[in-house]
PDB file of C-alpha atoms and ligand atoms in Angstrom:
ATOM      1  CA  MET I 196      26.068 -10.259 -11.376  1.00  0.00           C
ATOM      2  CA  THR I 197      23.250 -11.506  -8.958  1.00  0.00           C
ATOM      3  CA  GLU I 198      21.789  -8.713  -7.432  1.00  0.00           C
ATOM      4  CA  VAL I 199      20.064  -9.678  -3.898  1.00  0.00           C
ATOM      5  CA  ILE I 200      17.074  -7.908  -1.995  1.00  0.00           C
ATOM      6  CA  GLU I 201      17.785  -5.569   0.510  1.00  0.00           C
ATOM      7  CA  SER I 202      17.508  -2.057   1.946  1.00  0.00           C
ATOM      8  CA  GLY I 203      18.279   0.627  -0.283  1.00  0.00           C
ATOM      9  CA  LYS I 204      17.462  -1.240  -3.705  1.00  0.00           C
ATOM     10  CA  VAL I 205      14.282  -0.744  -5.714  1.00  0.00           C
ATOM     11  CA  VAL I 206      12.922  -4.243  -6.730  1.00  0.00           C
ATOM     12  CA  PHE I 207      10.640  -5.148  -9.134  1.00  0.00           C
ATOM     13  CA  ILE I 208       8.174  -7.922  -9.398  1.00  0.00           C
ATOM     14  CA  ASN I 209       5.265  -9.637 -10.778  1.00  0.00           C
ATOM     15  CA  TYR I 210       1.925 -10.659  -7.996  1.00  0.00           C
ATOM     16  CA  THR I 211      -0.614 -11.792  -7.497  1.00  0.00           C
ATOM     17  CA  LEU I 212      -2.686 -11.401  -4.835  1.00  0.00           C
ATOM     18  CA  LYS I 213      -5.384 -13.596  -3.578  1.00  0.00           C
ATOM     19  CA  ASN I 214      -7.520 -13.929  -0.379  1.00  0.00           C
ATOM     20  CA  ASP I 215      -8.397 -17.191   1.444  1.00  0.00           C
ATOM     21  CA  ALA I 216     -11.260 -17.585  -0.237  1.00  0.00           C
ATOM     22  CA  GLY I 217      -9.186 -17.690  -3.891  1.00  0.00           C
ATOM     23  CA  GLU I 218     -10.169 -14.497  -5.303  1.00  0.00           C
ATOM     24  CA  VAL I 219      -7.779 -12.093  -7.059  1.00  0.00           C
ATOM     25  CA  LEU I 220      -7.661  -8.884  -5.156  1.00  0.00           C
ATOM     26  CA  ASP I 221      -4.941  -7.336  -6.979  1.00  0.00           C
ATOM     27  CA  THR I 222      -2.334  -8.456  -9.642  1.00  0.00           C
ATOM     28  CA  SER I 223       0.717  -7.052 -11.907  1.00  0.00           C
ATOM     29  CA  GLU I 224      -0.608  -9.036 -14.881  1.00  0.00           C
ATOM     30  CA  GLY I 225      -1.236  -7.418 -17.602  1.00  0.00           C
ATOM     31  CA  GLY I 226       0.819  -4.491 -16.909  1.00  0.00           C
ATOM     32  CA  ASP I 227       4.414  -3.358 -16.069  1.00  0.00           C
ATOM     33  CA  PRO I 228       5.786  -4.721 -12.681  1.00  0.00           C
ATOM     34  CA  LEU I 229       5.548  -3.497  -9.514  1.00  0.00           C
ATOM     35  CA  PHE I 230       8.680  -1.807  -8.193  1.00  0.00           C
ATOM     36  CA  TYR I 231       9.202   0.139  -3.976  1.00  0.00           C
ATOM     37  CA  LEU I 232      11.869   0.782  -2.470  1.00  0.00           C
ATOM     38  CA  HIS I 233      13.039  -2.394  -0.017  1.00  0.00           C
ATOM     39  CA  GLY I 234      13.229  -1.076   3.769  1.00  0.00           C
ATOM     40  CA  ALA I 235      11.122   2.100   3.446  1.00  0.00           C
ATOM     41  CA  GLN I 236       7.954  -0.053   4.166  1.00  0.00           C
ATOM     42  CA  ASN I 237       6.548   1.024   0.837  1.00  0.00           C
ATOM     43  CA  ILE I 238       4.903  -2.390   0.341  1.00  0.00           C
ATOM     44  CA  VAL I 239       3.134  -4.575   3.287  1.00  0.00           C
ATOM     45  CA  GLU I 240       5.501  -5.493   6.512  1.00  0.00           C
ATOM     46  CA  GLY I 241       5.085  -9.059   5.813  1.00  0.00           C
ATOM     47  CA  LEU I 242       6.103  -9.425   1.871  1.00  0.00           C
ATOM     48  CA  GLU I 243       8.849  -7.183   2.776  1.00  0.00           C
ATOM     49  CA  GLU I 244      10.100  -9.462   4.736  1.00  0.00           C
ATOM     50  CA  GLU I 245       9.652 -12.470   2.809  1.00  0.00           C
ATOM     51  CA  LEU I 246      11.167 -10.755   0.052  1.00  0.00           C
ATOM     52  CA  SER I 247      14.208 -10.137   1.937  1.00  0.00           C
ATOM     53  CA  GLY I 248      17.566 -11.778   0.229  1.00  0.00           C
ATOM     54  CA  LYS I 249      16.034 -13.332  -2.441  1.00  0.00           C
ATOM     55  CA  LYS I 250      17.340 -12.654  -5.909  1.00  0.00           C
ATOM     56  CA  VAL I 251      16.129 -12.006  -9.664  1.00  0.00           C
ATOM     57  CA  GLY I 252      14.301 -15.045 -10.995  1.00  0.00           C
ATOM     58  CA  ASP I 253      13.076 -16.033  -7.687  1.00  0.00           C
ATOM     59  CA  SER I 254       9.127 -16.823  -7.453  1.00  0.00           C
ATOM     60  CA  LEU I 255       7.914 -17.013  -3.970  1.00  0.00           C
ATOM     61  CA  SER I 256       4.067 -18.248  -3.028  1.00  0.00           C
ATOM     62  CA  VAL I 257       3.593 -16.528   1.069  1.00  0.00           C
ATOM     63  CA  SER I 258       0.565 -16.529   2.992  1.00  0.00           C
ATOM     64  CA  ILE I 259       1.266 -13.136   4.858  1.00  0.00           C
ATOM     65  CA  PRO I 260      -1.004 -12.892   8.242  1.00  0.00           C
ATOM     66  CA  PRO I 261      -3.616  -9.667   8.658  1.00  0.00           C
ATOM     67  CA  GLU I 262      -1.487  -8.344  11.389  1.00  0.00           C
ATOM     68  CA  LYS I 263       1.847  -8.352   9.102  1.00  0.00           C
ATOM     69  CA  GLY I 264      -0.168  -7.012   5.971  1.00  0.00           C
ATOM     70  CA  TYR I 265      -3.245  -4.086   6.423  1.00  0.00           C
ATOM     71  CA  GLY I 266      -4.031  -4.694  10.378  1.00  0.00           C
ATOM     72  CA  THR I 267      -6.522  -6.991  11.959  1.00  0.00           C
ATOM     73  CA  ARG I 268     -10.341  -5.091  12.317  1.00  0.00           C
ATOM     74  CA  VAL I 269     -10.718  -2.216  14.923  1.00  0.00           C
ATOM     75  CA  GLU I 270     -14.397  -1.449  16.219  1.00  0.00           C
ATOM     76  CA  PRO I 271     -16.099   0.511  16.101  1.00  0.00           C
ATOM     77  CA  GLY I 272     -15.570   0.293  12.541  1.00  0.00           C
ATOM     78  CA  VAL I 273     -18.032   2.289  10.091  1.00  0.00           C
ATOM     79  CA  GLN I 274     -18.633   5.579  11.300  1.00  0.00           C
ATOM     80  CA  GLU I 275     -21.385   8.327  10.232  1.00  0.00           C
ATOM     81  CA  PHE I 276     -19.697  12.235   9.415  1.00  0.00           C
ATOM     82  CA  GLU I 277     -21.164  15.323   8.214  1.00  0.00           C
ATOM     83  CA  ARG I 278     -20.409  16.113   4.871  1.00  0.00           C
ATOM     84  CA  THR I 279     -19.511  19.356   5.877  1.00  0.00           C
ATOM     85  CA  ILE I 280     -16.517  17.961   7.794  1.00  0.00           C
ATOM     86  CA  PHE I 281     -14.788  18.236   4.300  1.00  0.00           C
ATOM     87  CA  PRO I 282     -14.291  21.116   1.891  1.00  0.00           C
ATOM     88  CA  PRO I 283     -16.882  21.178  -0.390  1.00  0.00           C
ATOM     89  CA  ASN I 284     -14.300  21.114  -4.000  1.00  0.00           C
ATOM     90  CA  VAL I 285     -13.236  17.881  -2.551  1.00  0.00           C
ATOM     91  CA  GLU I 286     -14.624  14.773  -4.954  1.00  0.00           C
ATOM     92  CA  LEU I 287     -15.781  12.083  -2.725  1.00  0.00           C
ATOM     93  CA  GLU I 288     -14.778   8.379  -4.305  1.00  0.00           C
ATOM     94  CA  VAL I 289     -16.359   5.179  -2.196  1.00  0.00           C
ATOM     95  CA  GLY I 290     -12.742   3.382  -1.305  1.00  0.00           C
ATOM     96  CA  MET I 291     -10.641   6.601  -1.030  1.00  0.00           C
ATOM     97  CA  PRO I 292      -8.910   7.199   2.174  1.00  0.00           C
ATOM     98  CA  PHE I 293      -8.715  10.080   4.241  1.00  0.00           C
ATOM     99  CA  HIS I 294      -5.745  10.851   6.592  1.00  0.00           C
ATOM    100  CA  ALA I 295      -6.299  13.027   9.889  1.00  0.00           C
ATOM    101  CA  GLU I 296      -4.113  13.887  12.481  1.00  0.00           C
ATOM    102  CA  LEU I 297      -5.721  13.645  16.086  1.00  0.00           C
ATOM    103  CA  PRO I 298      -5.095  15.838  18.896  1.00  0.00           C
ATOM    104  CA  ASP I 299      -2.407  13.708  19.988  1.00  0.00           C
ATOM    105  CA  GLY I 300      -0.826  13.861  17.233  1.00  0.00           C
ATOM    106  CA  ARG I 301      -1.227  10.043  15.951  1.00  0.00           C
ATOM    107  CA  MET I 302      -2.578   9.916  12.524  1.00  0.00           C
ATOM    108  CA  VAL I 303      -5.168   8.151  11.634  1.00  0.00           C
ATOM    109  CA  ALA I 304      -6.876   6.956   8.116  1.00  0.00           C
ATOM    110  CA  PHE I 305      -9.886   6.450   7.141  1.00  0.00           C
ATOM    111  CA  TRP I 306     -11.961   4.604   3.842  1.00  0.00           C
ATOM    112  CA  VAL I 307     -14.921   6.053   2.438  1.00  0.00           C
ATOM    113  CA  GLN I 308     -17.862   3.084   2.745  1.00  0.00           C
ATOM    114  CA  LYS I 309     -20.964   5.140   1.457  1.00  0.00           C
ATOM    115  CA  ILE I 310     -21.583   8.832   0.433  1.00  0.00           C
ATOM    116  CA  GLU I 311     -25.330  10.618   0.928  1.00  0.00           C
ATOM    117  CA  GLU I 312     -26.376  13.929   0.317  1.00  0.00           C
ATOM    118  CA  ASP I 313     -25.169  15.260   3.558  1.00  0.00           C
ATOM    119  CA  LYS I 314     -23.529  12.076   5.590  1.00  0.00           C
ATOM    120  CA  VAL I 315     -20.202  10.550   4.624  1.00  0.00           C
ATOM    121  CA  TYR I 316     -20.017   6.895   6.230  1.00  0.00           C
ATOM    122  CA  MET I 317     -16.305   5.806   6.948  1.00  0.00           C
ATOM    123  CA  ASP I 318     -13.912   3.077   8.043  1.00  0.00           C
ATOM    124  CA  PRO I 319     -10.860   3.394  10.008  1.00  0.00           C
ATOM    125  CA  ASN I 320     -10.203  -0.091   9.013  1.00  0.00           C
ATOM    126  CA  HIS I 321      -8.076  -0.611   5.348  1.00  0.00           C
ATOM    127  CA  PRO I 322     -10.272  -2.212   2.960  1.00  0.00           C
ATOM    128  CA  LEU I 323      -8.153  -5.606   3.417  1.00  0.00           C
ATOM    129  CA  ALA I 324      -8.056  -5.517   7.345  1.00  0.00           C
ATOM    130  CA  GLY I 325      -8.661  -8.884   8.829  1.00  0.00           C
ATOM    131  CA  GLU I 326      -7.549 -10.739   5.725  1.00  0.00           C
ATOM    132  CA  THR I 327      -4.643 -13.051   4.980  1.00  0.00           C
ATOM    133  CA  LEU I 328      -3.050 -11.898   2.043  1.00  0.00           C
ATOM    134  CA  ASN I 329      -1.451 -14.966  -0.623  1.00  0.00           C
ATOM    135  CA  PHE I 330       0.927 -13.596  -2.567  1.00  0.00           C
ATOM    136  CA  ASP I 331       2.152 -15.400  -5.988  1.00  0.00           C
ATOM    137  CA  VAL I 332       5.302 -13.004  -6.468  1.00  0.00           C
ATOM    138  CA  GLU I 333       8.186 -13.458  -8.917  1.00  0.00           C
ATOM    139  CA  VAL I 334      11.337 -11.166  -8.683  1.00  0.00           C
ATOM    140  CA  VAL I 335      11.947  -9.326 -12.056  1.00  0.00           C
ATOM    141  CA  ARG I 336      14.675  -7.041 -11.605  1.00  0.00           C
ATOM    142  CA  VAL I 337      16.742  -5.323  -8.664  1.00  0.00           C
ATOM    143  CA  ARG I 338      18.644  -2.008  -9.244  1.00  0.00           C
ATOM    144  CA  ASP I 339      20.433   0.585  -6.513  1.00  0.00           C
ATOM    145  CA  ALA I 340      18.928   3.333  -5.713  1.00  0.00           C
ATOM    146  CA  ASN I 341      20.162   6.394  -5.728  1.00  0.00           C
ATOM    147  CA  ASP I 342      20.740   8.755  -2.959  1.00  0.00           C
ATOM    148  CA  GLU I 343      17.679  10.968  -3.400  1.00  0.00           C
ATOM    149  CA  GLU I 344      15.309   8.186  -3.531  1.00  0.00           C
ATOM    150  CA  LYS I 345      16.632   7.025  -0.213  1.00  0.00           C
ATOM    151  CA  GLU I 346      16.252   9.784   1.166  1.00  0.00           C
ATOM    152  CA  HIS I 347      12.586  10.548   0.211  1.00  0.00           C
ATOM    153  CA  GLY I 348      11.936   6.842   1.218  1.00  0.00           C
ATOM    154  CA  HIS I 349      10.459   6.071  -2.241  1.00  0.00           C
ATOM    155  CA  PRO I 350      11.553   4.920  -5.970  1.00  0.00           C
ATOM    156  CA  HIS I 351      11.431   7.739  -8.773  1.00  0.00           C
ATOM    157  CA  GLY I 352      10.124   6.077 -11.798  1.00  0.00           C
ATOM    158  CA  PRO I 353      11.669   2.674 -13.086  1.00  0.00           C
ATOM    159  CA  GLU I 354      15.346   4.062 -13.900  1.00  0.00           C
ATOM    160  CA  GLY I 355      15.616   6.875 -10.884  1.00  0.00           C
ATOM    161  CA  ASP I 356      15.156   9.461 -13.087  1.00  0.00           C
ATOM    162  CA  ALA I 357      11.503  10.170 -13.624  1.00  0.00           C
ATOM    163  CA  GLY I 358      10.499  14.222 -12.714  1.00  0.00           C
ATOM    164  CA  HIS I 359       9.577  14.442  -9.590  1.00  0.00           C
ATOM    165  CA  HIS I 360       8.479  17.401  -7.269  1.00  0.00           C
ATOM    166  CA  HIS I 361       7.646  17.450  -4.057  1.00  0.00           C
TER     167      HIS I 361
HETATM  168 ZN1  LIG D 590      10.402  11.818  -3.816  1.00  0.00          ZN
END
């Protein structure tokens, strides 16, 4: 039976992601395949679109524009915050994302750029915002998601039975 990628399937892929300069930004090579729930926005929109309808054994090379990847860059970029906006027990690390709710209820994310003793510099742009994403992808496995996975919007381990607590 040939499993086709569509909403409600857990999809396993090997992938390599390069920017337009040909630098490898991320890869599954040397590790286990990445798995995600199709149709649940677990991966960037452009790649999810390209994978729809593909089957196990298919390979694809696709270029995803920023609009369907991690977004275009917004201004202002890096902004300065007082270290005290974070609880003292929070371990800050460069590259870490933080999510905050605006007064109007919208969620925004910031990525930590630089940390000083009493200041933290954060960027509302994802580190890959503005980049064209060049993916080489091989579909290695497709399985049905179980009801709980569909409800949560993400896979529970490779077999869907991983101990999982929310
Ligand atoms: Zn879950």
